[in-house]
Coordinates of C-alpha atoms in Angstrom, one line a residue:
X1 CA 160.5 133.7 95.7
X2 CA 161.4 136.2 98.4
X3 CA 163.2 135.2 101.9
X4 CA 160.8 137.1 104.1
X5 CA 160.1 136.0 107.5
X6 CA 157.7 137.5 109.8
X7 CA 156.8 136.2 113.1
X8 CA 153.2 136.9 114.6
X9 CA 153.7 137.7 118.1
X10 CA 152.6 135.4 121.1
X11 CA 149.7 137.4 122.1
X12 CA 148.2 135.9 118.9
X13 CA 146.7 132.3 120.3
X14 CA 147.6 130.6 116.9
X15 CA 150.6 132.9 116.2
X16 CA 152.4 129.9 114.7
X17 CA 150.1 128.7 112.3
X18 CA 149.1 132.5 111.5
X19 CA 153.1 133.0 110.7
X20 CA 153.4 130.0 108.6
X21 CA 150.4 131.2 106.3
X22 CA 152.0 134.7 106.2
X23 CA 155.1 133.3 104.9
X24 CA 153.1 131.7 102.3
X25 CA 151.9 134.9 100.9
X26 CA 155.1 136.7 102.0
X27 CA 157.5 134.4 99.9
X28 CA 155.7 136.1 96.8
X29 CA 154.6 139.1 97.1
X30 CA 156.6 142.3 98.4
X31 CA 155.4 143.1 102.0
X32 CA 156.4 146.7 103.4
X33 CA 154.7 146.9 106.7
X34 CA 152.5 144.3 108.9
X35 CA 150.4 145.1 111.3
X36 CA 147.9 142.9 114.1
X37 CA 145.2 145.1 115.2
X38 CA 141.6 144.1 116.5
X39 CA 138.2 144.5 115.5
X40 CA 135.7 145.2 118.4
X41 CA 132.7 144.6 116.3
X42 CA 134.2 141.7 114.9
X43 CA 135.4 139.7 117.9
X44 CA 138.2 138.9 115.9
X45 CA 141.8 140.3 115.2
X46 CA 143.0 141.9 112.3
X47 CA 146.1 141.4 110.0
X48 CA 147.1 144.3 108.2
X49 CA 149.1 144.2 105.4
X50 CA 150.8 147.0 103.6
X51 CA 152.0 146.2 100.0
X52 CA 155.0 147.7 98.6
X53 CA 152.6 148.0 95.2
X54 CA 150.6 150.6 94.4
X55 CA 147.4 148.4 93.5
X56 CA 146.4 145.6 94.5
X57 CA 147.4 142.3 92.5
X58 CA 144.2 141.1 90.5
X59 CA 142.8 138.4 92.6
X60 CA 144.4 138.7 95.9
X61 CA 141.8 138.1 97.8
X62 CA 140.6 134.9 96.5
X63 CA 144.1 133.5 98.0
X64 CA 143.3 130.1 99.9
X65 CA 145.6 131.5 103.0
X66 CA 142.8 134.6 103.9
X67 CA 140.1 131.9 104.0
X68 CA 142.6 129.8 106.6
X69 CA 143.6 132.4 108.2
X70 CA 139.7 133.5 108.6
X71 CA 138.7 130.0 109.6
X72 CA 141.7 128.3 111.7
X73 CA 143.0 130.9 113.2
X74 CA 140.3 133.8 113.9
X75 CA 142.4 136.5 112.0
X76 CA 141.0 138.5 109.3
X77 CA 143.5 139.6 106.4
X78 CA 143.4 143.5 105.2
X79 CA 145.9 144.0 102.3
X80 CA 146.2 147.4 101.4
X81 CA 148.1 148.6 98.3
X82 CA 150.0 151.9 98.5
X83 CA 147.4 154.3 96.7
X84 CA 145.2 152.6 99.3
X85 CA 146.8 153.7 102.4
X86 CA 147.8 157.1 101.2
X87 CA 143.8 157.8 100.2
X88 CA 143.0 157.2 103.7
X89 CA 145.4 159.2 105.1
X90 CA 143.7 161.9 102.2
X91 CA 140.6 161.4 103.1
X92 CA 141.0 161.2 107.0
X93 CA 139.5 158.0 107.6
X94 CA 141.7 157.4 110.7
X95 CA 141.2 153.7 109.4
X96 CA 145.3 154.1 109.4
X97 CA 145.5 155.5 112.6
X98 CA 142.9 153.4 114.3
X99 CA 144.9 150.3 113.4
X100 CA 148.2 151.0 112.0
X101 CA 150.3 152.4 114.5
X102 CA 154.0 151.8 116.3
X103 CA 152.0 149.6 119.0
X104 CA 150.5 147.1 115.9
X105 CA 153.3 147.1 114.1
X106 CA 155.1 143.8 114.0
X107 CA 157.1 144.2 110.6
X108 CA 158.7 146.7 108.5
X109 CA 160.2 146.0 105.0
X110 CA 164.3 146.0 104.9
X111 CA 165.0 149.5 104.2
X112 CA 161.7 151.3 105.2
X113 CA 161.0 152.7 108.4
X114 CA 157.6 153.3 109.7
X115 CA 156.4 157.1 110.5
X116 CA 152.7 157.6 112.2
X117 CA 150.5 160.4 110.8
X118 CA 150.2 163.0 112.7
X119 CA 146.9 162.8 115.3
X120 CA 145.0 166.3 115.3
X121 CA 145.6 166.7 111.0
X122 CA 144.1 163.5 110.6
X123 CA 141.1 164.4 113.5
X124 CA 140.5 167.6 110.9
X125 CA 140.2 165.5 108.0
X126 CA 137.9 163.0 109.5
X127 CA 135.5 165.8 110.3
X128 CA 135.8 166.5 106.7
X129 CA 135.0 162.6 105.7
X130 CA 132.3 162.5 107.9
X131 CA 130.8 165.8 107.0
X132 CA 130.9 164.6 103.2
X133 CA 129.0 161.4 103.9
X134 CA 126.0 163.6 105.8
X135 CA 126.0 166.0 102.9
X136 CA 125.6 163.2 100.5
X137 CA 122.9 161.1 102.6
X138 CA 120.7 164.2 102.6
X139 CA 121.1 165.0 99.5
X140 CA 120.0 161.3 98.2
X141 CA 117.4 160.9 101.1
X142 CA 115.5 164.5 99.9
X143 CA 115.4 163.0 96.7
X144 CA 113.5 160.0 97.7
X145 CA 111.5 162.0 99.5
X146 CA 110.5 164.0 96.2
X147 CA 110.0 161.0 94.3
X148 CA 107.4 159.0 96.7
X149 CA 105.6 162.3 97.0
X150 CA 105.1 162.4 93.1
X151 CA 104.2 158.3 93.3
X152 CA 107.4 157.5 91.2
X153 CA 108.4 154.5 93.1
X154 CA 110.8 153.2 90.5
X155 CA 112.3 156.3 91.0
X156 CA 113.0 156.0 94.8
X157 CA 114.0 152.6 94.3
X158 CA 116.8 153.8 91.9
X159 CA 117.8 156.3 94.1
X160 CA 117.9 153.7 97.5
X161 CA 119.9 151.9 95.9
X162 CA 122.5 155.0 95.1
X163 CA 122.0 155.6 99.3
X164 CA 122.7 152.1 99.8
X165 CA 125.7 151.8 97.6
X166 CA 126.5 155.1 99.7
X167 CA 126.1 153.5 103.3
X168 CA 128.7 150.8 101.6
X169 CA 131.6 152.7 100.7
X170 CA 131.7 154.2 104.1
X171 CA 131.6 151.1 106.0
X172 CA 134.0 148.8 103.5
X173 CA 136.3 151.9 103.9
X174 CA 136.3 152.3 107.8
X175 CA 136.2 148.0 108.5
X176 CA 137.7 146.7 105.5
X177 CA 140.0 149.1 104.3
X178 CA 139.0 149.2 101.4
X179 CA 136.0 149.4 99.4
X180 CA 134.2 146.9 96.2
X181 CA 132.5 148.5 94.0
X182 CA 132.3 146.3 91.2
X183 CA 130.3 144.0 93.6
X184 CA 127.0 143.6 93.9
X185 CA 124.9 144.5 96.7
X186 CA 124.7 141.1 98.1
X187 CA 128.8 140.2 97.9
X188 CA 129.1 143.7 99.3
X189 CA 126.8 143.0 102.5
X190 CA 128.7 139.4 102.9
X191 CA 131.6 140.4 102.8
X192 CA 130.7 143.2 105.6
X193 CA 128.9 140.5 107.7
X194 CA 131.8 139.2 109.9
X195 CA 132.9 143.0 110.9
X196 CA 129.3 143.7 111.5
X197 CA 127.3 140.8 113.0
X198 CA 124.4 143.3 113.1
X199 CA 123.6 143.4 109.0
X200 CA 121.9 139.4 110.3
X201 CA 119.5 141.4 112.2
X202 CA 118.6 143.7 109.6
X203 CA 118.5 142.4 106.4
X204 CA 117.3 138.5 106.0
X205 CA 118.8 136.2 103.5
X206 CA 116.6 135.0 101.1
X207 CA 119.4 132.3 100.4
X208 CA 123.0 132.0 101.2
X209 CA 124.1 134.7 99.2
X210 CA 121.4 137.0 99.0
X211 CA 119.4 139.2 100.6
X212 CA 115.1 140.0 100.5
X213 CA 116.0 143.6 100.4
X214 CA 118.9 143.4 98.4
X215 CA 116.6 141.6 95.9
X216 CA 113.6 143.8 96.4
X217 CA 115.7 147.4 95.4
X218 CA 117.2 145.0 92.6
X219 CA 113.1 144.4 91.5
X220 CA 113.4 147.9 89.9
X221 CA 116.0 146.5 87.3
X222 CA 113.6 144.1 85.7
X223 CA 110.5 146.7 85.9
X224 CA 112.9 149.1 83.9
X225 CA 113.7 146.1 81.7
X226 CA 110.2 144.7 81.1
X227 CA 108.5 148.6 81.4
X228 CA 105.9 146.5 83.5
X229 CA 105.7 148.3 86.8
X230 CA 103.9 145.4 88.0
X231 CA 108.0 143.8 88.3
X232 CA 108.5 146.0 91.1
X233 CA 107.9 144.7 94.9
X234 CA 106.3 147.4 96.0
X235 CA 105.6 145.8 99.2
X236 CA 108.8 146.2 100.6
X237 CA 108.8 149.9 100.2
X238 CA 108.9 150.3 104.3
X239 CA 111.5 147.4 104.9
X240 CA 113.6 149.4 102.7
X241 CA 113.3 152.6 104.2
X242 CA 113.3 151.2 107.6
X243 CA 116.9 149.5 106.8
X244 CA 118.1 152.4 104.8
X245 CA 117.9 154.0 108.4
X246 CA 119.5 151.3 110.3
X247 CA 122.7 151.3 107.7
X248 CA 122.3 154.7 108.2
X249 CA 123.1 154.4 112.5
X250 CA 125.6 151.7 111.8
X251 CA 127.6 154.7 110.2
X252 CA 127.1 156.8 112.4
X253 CA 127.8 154.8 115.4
X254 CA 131.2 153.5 113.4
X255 CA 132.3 157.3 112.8
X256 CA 131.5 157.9 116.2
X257 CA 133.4 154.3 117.7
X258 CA 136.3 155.5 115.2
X259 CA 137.0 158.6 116.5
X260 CA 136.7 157.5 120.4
X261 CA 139.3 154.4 119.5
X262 CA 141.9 156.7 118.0
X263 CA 141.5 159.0 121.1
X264 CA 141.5 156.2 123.5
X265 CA 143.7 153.8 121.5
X266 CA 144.3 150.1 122.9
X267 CA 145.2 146.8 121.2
X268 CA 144.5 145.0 124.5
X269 CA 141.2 142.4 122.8
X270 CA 138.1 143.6 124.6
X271 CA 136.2 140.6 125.2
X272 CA 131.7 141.2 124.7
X273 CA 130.2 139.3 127.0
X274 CA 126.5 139.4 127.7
X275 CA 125.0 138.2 131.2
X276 CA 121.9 136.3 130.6
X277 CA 118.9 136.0 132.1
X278 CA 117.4 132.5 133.1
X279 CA 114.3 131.9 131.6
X280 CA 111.7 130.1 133.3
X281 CA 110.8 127.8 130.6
X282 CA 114.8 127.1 131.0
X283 CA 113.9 123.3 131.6
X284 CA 112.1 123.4 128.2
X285 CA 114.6 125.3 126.1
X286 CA 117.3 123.1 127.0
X287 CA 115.6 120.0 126.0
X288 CA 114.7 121.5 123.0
X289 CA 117.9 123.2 121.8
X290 CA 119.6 120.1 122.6
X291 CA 117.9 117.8 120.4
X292 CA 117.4 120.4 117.9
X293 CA 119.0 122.8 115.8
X294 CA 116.8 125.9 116.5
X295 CA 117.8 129.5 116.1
X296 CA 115.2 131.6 118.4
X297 CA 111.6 130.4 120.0
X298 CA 108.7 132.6 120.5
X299 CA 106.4 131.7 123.2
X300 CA 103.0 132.9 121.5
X301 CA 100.2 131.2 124.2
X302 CA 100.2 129.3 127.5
X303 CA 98.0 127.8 129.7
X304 CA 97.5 125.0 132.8
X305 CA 95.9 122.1 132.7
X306 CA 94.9 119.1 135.1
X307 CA 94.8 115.1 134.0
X308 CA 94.8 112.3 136.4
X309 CA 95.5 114.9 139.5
X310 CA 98.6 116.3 137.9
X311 CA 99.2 120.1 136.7
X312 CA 100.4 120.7 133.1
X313 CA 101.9 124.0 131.6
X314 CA 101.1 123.9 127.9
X315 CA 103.5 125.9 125.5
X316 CA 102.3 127.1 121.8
X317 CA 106.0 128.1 120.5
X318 CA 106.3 129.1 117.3
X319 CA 110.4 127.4 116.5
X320 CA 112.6 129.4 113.6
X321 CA 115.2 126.9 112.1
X322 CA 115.8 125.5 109.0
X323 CA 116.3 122.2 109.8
X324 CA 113.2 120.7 111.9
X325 CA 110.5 118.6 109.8
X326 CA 106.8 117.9 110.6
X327 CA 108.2 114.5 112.1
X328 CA 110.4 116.3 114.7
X329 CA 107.6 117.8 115.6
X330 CA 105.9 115.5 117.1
X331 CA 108.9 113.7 118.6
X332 CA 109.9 117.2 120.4
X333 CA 106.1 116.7 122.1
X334 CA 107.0 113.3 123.1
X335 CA 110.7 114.4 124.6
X336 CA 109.2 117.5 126.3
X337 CA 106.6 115.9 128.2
X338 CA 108.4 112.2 128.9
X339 CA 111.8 114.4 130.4
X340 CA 109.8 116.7 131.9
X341 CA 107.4 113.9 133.6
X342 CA 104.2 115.3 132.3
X343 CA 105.4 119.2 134.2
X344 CA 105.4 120.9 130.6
X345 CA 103.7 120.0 127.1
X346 CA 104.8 121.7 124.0
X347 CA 102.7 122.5 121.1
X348 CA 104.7 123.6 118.2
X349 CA 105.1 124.5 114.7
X350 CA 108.5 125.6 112.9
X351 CA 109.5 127.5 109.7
X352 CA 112.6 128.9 108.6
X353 CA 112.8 132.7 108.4
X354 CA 113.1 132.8 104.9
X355 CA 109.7 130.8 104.5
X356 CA 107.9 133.1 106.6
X357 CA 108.9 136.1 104.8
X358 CA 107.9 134.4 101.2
X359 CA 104.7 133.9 103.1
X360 CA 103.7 137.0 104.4
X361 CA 101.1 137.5 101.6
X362 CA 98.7 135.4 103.2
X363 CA 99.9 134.9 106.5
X364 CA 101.7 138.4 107.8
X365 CA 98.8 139.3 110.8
X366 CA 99.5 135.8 112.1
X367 CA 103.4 136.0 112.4
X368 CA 103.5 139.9 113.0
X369 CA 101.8 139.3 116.4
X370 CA 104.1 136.3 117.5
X371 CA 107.5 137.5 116.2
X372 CA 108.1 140.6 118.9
X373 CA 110.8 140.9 121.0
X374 CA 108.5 140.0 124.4
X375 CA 107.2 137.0 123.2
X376 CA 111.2 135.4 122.2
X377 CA 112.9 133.1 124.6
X378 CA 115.6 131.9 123.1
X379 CA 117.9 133.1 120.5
X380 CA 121.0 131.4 119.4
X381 CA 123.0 134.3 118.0
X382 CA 121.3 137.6 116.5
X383 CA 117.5 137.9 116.5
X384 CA 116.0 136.9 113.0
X385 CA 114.3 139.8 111.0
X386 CA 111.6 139.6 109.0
X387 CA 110.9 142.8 106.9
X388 CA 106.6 143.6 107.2
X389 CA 105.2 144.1 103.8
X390 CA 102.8 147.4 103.5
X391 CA 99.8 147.8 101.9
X392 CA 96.9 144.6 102.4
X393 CA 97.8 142.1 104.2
X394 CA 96.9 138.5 104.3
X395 CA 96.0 139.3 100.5
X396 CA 96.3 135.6 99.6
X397 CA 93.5 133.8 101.9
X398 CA 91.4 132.1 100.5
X399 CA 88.7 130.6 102.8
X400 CA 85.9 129.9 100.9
X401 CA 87.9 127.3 98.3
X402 CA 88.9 125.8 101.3
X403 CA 85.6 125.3 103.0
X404 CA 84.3 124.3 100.1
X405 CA 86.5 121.5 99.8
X406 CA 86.0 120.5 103.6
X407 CA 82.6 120.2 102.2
X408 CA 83.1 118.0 99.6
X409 CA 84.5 115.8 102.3
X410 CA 82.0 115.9 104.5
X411 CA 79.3 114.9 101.8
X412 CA 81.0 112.1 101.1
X413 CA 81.3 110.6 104.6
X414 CA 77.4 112.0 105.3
X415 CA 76.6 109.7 102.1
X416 CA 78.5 106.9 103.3
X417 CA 76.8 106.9 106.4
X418 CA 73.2 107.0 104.9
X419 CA 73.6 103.5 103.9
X420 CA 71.8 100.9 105.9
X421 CA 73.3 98.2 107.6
X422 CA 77.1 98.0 105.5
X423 CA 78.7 95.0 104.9
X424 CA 81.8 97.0 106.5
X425 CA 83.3 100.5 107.4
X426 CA 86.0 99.5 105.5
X427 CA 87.4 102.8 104.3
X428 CA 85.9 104.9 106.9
X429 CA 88.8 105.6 108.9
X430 CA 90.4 107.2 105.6
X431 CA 87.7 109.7 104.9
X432 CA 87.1 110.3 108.6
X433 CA 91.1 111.5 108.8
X434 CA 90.7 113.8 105.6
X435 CA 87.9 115.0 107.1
X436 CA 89.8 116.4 110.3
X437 CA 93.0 117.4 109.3
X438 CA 91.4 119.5 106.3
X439 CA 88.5 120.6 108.9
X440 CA 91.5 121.5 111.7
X441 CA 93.9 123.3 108.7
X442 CA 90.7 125.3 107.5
X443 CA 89.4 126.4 111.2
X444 CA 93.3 127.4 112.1
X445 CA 93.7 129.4 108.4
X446 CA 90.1 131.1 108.8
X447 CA 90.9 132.2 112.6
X448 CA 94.2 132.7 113.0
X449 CA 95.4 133.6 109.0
X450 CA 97.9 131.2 109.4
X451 CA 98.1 128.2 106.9
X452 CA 99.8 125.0 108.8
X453 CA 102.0 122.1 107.1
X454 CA 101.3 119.2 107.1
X455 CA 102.3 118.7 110.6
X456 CA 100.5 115.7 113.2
X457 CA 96.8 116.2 113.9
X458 CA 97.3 116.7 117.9
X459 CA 99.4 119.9 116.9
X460 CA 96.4 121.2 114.9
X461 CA 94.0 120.3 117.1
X462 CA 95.7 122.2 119.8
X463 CA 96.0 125.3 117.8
X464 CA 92.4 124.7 116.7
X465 CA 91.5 125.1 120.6
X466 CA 94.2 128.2 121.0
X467 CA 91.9 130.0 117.9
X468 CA 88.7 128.9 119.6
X469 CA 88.4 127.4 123.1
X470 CA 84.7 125.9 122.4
X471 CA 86.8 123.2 121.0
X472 CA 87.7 122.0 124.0
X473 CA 83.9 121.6 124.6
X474 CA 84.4 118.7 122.2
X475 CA 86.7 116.9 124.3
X476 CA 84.2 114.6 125.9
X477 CA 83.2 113.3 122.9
X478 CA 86.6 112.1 122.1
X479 CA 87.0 110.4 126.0
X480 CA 83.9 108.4 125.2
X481 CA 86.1 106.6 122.0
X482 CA 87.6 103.6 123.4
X483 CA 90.8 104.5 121.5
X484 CA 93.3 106.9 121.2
X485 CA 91.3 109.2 118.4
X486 CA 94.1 111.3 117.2
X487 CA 96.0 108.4 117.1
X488 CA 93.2 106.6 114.9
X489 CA 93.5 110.1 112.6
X490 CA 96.7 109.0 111.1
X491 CA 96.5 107.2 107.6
X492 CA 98.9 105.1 108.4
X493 CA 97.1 103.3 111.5
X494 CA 94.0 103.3 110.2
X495 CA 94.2 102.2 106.8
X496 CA 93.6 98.3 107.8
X497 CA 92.5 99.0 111.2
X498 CA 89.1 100.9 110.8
X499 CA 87.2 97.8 110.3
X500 CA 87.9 96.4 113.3
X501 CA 88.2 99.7 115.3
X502 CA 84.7 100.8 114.1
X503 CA 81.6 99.9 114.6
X504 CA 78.0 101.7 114.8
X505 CA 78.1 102.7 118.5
X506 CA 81.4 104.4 117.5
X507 CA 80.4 105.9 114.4
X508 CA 77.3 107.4 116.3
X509 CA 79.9 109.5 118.9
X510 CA 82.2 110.1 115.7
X511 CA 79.2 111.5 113.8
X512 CA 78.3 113.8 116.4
X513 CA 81.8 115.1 117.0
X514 CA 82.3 115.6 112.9
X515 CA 78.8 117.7 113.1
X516 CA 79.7 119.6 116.3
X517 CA 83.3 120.4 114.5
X518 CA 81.2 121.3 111.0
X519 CA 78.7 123.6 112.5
X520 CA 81.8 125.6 114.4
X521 CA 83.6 126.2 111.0
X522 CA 80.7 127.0 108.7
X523 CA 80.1 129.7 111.6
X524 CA 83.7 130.8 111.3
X525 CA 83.8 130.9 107.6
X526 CA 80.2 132.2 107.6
X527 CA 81.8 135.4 109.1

């Protein structure tokens, strides 16, 4: 063990806690310089540690204390061996001279005394650096160009995945310090995450620890493997390219961020702060944001309606989050309208990112035109992405199965309703609900290319009546039951209430309104 103390300074808000980790690390491993810095990007500050090693110890950074330090005190850890810092001060990073300076330094080893590189040799070599990563990026990005122009896609997925490896040294090396390698793609962009928030709004996860992208320029891999081009997900082709030149800003705008910090250089925390607007469907949002865990809201429709002399603004939202369920869905409805007293309705439907992007073969045309930046009125943190497939879209509907199974239904109720004089309408109710909630999901999947969940049948009727307003027409049909008919539609309320709910005056206006709905979507699968 080593008697080494080093004392964060007070301008760190948890400088004791931070300390007492430090020591924790500092009692066993050799220590020659320390250094707090801040990351812009980041929001956070940065402790930089100079080892008295050359290379790092194996491991290191799986110690328990970086993950503290990350979490309890807001500080991320850089350790940098000694062939580290003297590479950057080779290559001309300015990494070192960004954050490692006389006004960061808050320890030096017994024995060592600290000595600044000198500004305008290191400005030279940075040209250099920066020079190098252009020459490379062209270099890679004319051979992609080659390869798509002789169809060899496999080929220009190998070589993206070169330019993205590329994009990744650069950025490790001027936020981290340091650069991995031996990751893979998706430890690589995780780890980069918390210096660059922006890499959410790029590239979606497809889980925790991976990435759609990531797993697309991976797809190549398995193709090789298998010698089955069919492997490769082609359809990403553009989301790659697109985000290939999105890393390819970030660098620039960090090279470019780099140099101006160095000129300018301050360790005073710059605080981001963003002045929002206030939305007008404010009254909504809050409601919903506060009862829900919900990460951005597109407004896709809206319209006015009157009831029992009162004025109603009606909003389709389309809801990203990952924790909402068909049950909430309908409860939101009831919140909406009961805390707003009846001044705004809500009809909406909700699906995580990462399910609309494994749905995009059958229902891209339908998300596409909701998820733009003019329709979203809320968004928690970064704004989702969603990388477009190319080539045919909506490849997956298939509308006539569907009908045809609507059709089954509706032989079956048309059959029991031939029958004269029933002993009871005992199982009515039942067939009468499949009949409208598969009638509702095929009109909404035919019209609008978007296939619903299971969510409540007042939500699909609404979005039945978005896709085609002579729906509505059918509303007086449903104020002549003398019960609440969506109500009625649910299993669960009419599975021993139908015979008592039903009789043959009501079957007459139900009849008619089953017919009316039937003849829209044969015309609307007819198409």
């Amino acid at each position: 063990m080593m008697n080494t103390q080093i004392l964060i300074p007070e301008r760190h808000p948890q400088s004791e806690k931070l300390s007492e980790l430090l020591a924790s690390f500092a009692g066993r491993t050799a220590v020659q310089y320390v250094f707090l810095s801040y990351s812009q990007t980041a929001q956070k500050q940065l402790l930089i540690i100079h080892l008295s090693s050359s290379h790092l110890p194996d491991g290191v950074y799986r110690g328990k204390w970086i993950r503290k330090a990350l979490h309890q005190c807001k500080t991320h850890v850089i350790l940098l061996a000694g062939l580290d810092v003297r590479k950057h001060l080779r290559l001309g990073s300015l990494f070192t001279l960004r954050h490692c300076h006389a006004s960061t330094l808050i320890h030096t080893a017994e024995g060592h005394e600290f000595s600044a590189p000198e500004p305008g040799r290191q400005l030279k070599k940075f040209r250099q650096f920066r020079e190098a990563y252009y020459h490379t990026h062209d270099l890679l990005s004319t051979e992609i160009s080659k390869a798509e122009n002789s169809h060899s896609l496999a080929m220009a997925y190998h070589l993206y995945t070169s330019l993205f490896q590329h994009h990744l040294f650069y950025l490790e090396f001027l936020h981290l310090g340091t650069y991995f390698y031996q990751d893979s793609l998706d430890q690589r962009f995780l780890r980069l995450e918390p210096f660059l928030p922006q890499i959410r709004s790029l590239m979606l996860k497809k889980t925790g620890t991976t990435y759609f992208i990531t797993d697309a320029l991976l797809s190549v891999a398995k193709a090789d493997r298998q010698q089955d081009l069919m492997c490769l997900k082609d359809e990403f082709k553009e989301a790659i390219a697109e985000t290939e030149r999105q890393l390819y800003d970030i660098v620039t705008t960090t090279f470019r961020e780099m140099k101006k910090a160095v000129r300018h250089r301050s360790i005073t925390p710059q605080i981001l702060t963003k002045n929002k607007a206030v939305s007008p469907y404010e009254p909504v949002i809050s409601i919903l944001t506060r009862h829900f865990c919900i990460e951005e809201i597109f407004l896709f429709h809206q319209e006015e309606v009157y009831a029992a002399g009162q004025k109603t603004q009606v909003l389709y939202l389309l809801l990203l989050s990952k924790k909402i369920s068909n049950q909430d869905l309908f409860e939101m409805m009831q919140i909406v309208a009961r805390k707003t007293g009846g001044t705004y309705a809500v009809v909406p439907i909700a699906h995580s990112a990462a399910w609309i992007q494994d749905s995009l073969w059958e229902c891209q045309s339908f998300f596409r035109t909701i998820m733009v930046p003019e329709k979203a009125i809320y968004t928690a943190e970064i704004p989702s992405v969603i990388h477009w497939h190319t080539g045919e879209q909506d490849a997956g509907l298939d509308i006539d199965l569907d009908y045809h199974h609507f059709c089954g239904l509706h032989e079956k109720y048309r059959l029991v309703r031939s029958v004269e004089k029933p002993d009871s309408h005992q199982g009515s109710g039942l067939i009468l609900s499949g009949i409208f909630y598969r009638a509702c999901s095929v009109f909404i999947y035919a019209t609008l290319h978007y296939r619903p969940n299971r969510i409540n049948i007042r939500i699909l009727w609404k979005l039945c009546e978005y896709a085609e307003p002579k729906i509505k027409t059918l509303g007086y049909l449903i104020e002549k039951l003398p019960f609440d008919f969506f109500s009625f539609l649910n299993p669960s309320e009419n599975l021993h209430r139908d015979t008592c709910l039903l009789n043959e005056d009501i079957l007459k206006i139900i009849d008619e309104l089953v017919q009316a709905f039937a003849e829209l979507l044969e015309e609307r699968c007819k198409k």
